[in-house]
Short mmCIF file of C-alpha atoms in Angstrom, two decimals:
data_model
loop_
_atom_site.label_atom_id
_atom_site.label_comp_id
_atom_site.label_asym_id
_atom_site.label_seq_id
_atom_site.Cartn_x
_atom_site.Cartn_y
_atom_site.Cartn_z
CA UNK F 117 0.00 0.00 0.00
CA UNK F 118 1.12 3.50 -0.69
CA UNK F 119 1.04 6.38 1.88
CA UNK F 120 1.49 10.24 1.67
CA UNK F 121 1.85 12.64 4.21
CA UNK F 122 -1.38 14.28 4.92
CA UNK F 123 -2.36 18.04 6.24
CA UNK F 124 -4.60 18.35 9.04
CA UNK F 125 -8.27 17.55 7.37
CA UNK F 126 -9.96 20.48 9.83
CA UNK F 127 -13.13 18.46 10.21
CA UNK F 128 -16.17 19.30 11.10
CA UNK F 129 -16.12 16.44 14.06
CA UNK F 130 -12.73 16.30 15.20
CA UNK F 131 -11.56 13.73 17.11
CA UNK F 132 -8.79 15.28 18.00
CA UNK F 133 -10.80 17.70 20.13
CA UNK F 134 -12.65 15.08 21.53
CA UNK F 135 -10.02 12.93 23.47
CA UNK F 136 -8.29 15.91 24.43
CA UNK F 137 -7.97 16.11 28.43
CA UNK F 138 -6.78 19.76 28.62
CA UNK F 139 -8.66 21.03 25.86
CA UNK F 140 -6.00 22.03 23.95
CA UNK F 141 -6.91 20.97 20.90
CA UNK F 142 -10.20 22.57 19.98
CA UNK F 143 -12.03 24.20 17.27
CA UNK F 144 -12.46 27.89 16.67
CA UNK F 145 -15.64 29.24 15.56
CA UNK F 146 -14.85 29.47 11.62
CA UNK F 147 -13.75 25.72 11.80
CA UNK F 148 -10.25 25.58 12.11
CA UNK F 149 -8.97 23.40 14.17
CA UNK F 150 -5.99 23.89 16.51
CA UNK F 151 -4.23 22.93 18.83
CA UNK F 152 -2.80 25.61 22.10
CA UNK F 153 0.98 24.86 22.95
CA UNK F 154 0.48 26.74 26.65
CA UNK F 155 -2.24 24.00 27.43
CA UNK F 156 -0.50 20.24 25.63
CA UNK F 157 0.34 18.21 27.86
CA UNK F 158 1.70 15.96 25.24
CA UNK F 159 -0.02 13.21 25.65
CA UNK F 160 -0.80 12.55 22.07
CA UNK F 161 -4.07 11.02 22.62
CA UNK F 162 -5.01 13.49 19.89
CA UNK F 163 -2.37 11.77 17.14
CA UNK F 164 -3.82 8.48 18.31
CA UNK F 165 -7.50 9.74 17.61
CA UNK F 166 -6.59 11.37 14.38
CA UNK F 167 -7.73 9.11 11.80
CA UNK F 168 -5.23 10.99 9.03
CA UNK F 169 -2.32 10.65 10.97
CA UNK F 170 -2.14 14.06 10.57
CA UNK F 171 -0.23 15.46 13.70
CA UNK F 172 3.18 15.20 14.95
CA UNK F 173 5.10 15.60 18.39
CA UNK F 174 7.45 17.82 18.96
CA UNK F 175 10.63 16.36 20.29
CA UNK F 176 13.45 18.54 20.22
CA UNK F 177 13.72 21.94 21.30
CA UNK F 178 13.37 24.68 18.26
CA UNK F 179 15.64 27.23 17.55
CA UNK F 180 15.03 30.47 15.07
CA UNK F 181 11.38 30.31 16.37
CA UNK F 182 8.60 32.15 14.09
CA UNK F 183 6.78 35.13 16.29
CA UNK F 184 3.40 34.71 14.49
CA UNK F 185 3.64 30.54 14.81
CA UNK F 186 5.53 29.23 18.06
CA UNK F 187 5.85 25.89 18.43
CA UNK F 188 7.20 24.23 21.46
CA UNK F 189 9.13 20.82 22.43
CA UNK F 190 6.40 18.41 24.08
CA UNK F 191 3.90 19.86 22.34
CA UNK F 192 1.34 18.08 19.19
CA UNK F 193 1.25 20.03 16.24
CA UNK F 194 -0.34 19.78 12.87
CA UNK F 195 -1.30 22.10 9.91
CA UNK F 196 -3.23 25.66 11.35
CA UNK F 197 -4.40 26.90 7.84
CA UNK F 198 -1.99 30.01 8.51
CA UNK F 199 -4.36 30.73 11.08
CA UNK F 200 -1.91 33.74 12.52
CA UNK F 201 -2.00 35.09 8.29
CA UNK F 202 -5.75 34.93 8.53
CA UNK F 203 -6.11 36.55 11.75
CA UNK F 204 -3.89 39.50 10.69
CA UNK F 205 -6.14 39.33 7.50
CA UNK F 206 -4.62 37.60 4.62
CA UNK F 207 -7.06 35.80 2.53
CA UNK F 208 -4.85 32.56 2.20
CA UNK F 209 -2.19 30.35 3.23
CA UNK F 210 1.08 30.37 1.87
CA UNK F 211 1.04 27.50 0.40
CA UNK F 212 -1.51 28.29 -1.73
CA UNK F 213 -0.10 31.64 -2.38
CA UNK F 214 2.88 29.77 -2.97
CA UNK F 215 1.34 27.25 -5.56
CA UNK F 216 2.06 28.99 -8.75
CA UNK F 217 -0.12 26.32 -10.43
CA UNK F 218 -3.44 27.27 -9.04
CA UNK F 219 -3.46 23.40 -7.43
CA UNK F 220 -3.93 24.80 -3.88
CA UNK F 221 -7.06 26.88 -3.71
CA UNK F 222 -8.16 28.30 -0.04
CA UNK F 223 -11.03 29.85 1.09
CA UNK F 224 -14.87 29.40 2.78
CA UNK F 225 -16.42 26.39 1.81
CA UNK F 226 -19.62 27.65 3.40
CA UNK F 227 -19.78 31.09 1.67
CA UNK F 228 -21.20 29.77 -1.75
CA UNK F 229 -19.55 33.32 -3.62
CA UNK F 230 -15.92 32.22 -2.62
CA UNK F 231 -14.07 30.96 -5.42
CA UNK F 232 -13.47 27.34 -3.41
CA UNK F 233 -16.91 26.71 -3.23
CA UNK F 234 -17.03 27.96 -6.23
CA UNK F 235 -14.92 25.50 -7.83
CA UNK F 236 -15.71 22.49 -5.41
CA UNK F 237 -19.71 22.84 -7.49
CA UNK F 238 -17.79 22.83 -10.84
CA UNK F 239 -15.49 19.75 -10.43
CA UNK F 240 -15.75 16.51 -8.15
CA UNK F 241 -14.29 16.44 -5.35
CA UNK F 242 -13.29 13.84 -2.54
CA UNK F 243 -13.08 13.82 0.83
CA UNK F 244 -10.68 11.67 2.35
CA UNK F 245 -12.31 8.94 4.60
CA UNK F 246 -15.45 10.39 4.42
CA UNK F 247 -17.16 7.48 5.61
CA UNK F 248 -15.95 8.17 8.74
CA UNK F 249 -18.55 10.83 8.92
CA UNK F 250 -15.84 13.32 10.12
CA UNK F 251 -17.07 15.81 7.22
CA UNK F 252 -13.27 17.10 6.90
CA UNK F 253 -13.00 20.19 5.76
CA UNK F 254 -10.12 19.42 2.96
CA UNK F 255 -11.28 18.94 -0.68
CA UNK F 256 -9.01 16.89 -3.05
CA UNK F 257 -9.39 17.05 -6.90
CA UNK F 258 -8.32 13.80 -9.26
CA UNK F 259 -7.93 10.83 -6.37
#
């Protein structure tokens, strides 16, 4: 069987946030899905729960540390959605600004003008796993 690394899904029903015991990995209001550094206790039950494998432990400490994004040995991480680039009001992630190929397309599935919903009504899409019922919010195009 083949494998690729996969992003954090953002679901609509993590189970990430479920399992949590600190509630450090939780959900903000416009569905991304995070998880707080201050509060990890690193107990990972969150990677165990993830059904995308799609969060790692930190185990060494960092150096050259990003302001916006601090990460922290002991601590799960996984993909934010540039969550700091959004909050200081960037429309997108880097790397779909970084995707000169247009493969990478971010925005508001549930605002039916934005151009990802947009495009998720013109082509088909998949969700991965999706009969897990998790209703993740991470479109793929051609699998």
């Amino acid at each position: 069987t083949a494998s690729a690394p996969v992003m954090c899904q953002h679901c609509a029903e993590p189970p990430c946030v479920d399992v949590c015991p600190t509630g450090a990995s939780f959900k903000r209001a416009d569905g991304i899905v995070l998880v707080d550094r201050h509060s990890c206790i690193g107990c990972r039950y969150c990677m165990m729960a993830c059904p995308y494998r799609a969060r790692s432990f930190v185990h060494e400490e960092l150096s050259e540390q990003v302001a916006d994004v601090p990460r922290g040995k002991g601590c799960v991480e996984s993909c934010t959605l540039c969550v700091h680039r959004l909050d200081q009001g960037d429309k997108t992630t880097a790397c779909a600004q970084a995707c000169s190929h247009g493969a990478i397309l971010f925005g508001d599935l549930n605002d039916a003008s934005s151009d990802i919903a947009r495009k998720v009504r013109e082509i088909q899409t998949t969700q991965l796993r999706a009969d897990l019922k998790l209703d993740p919010g991470v479109r793929y195009h051609g699998l």
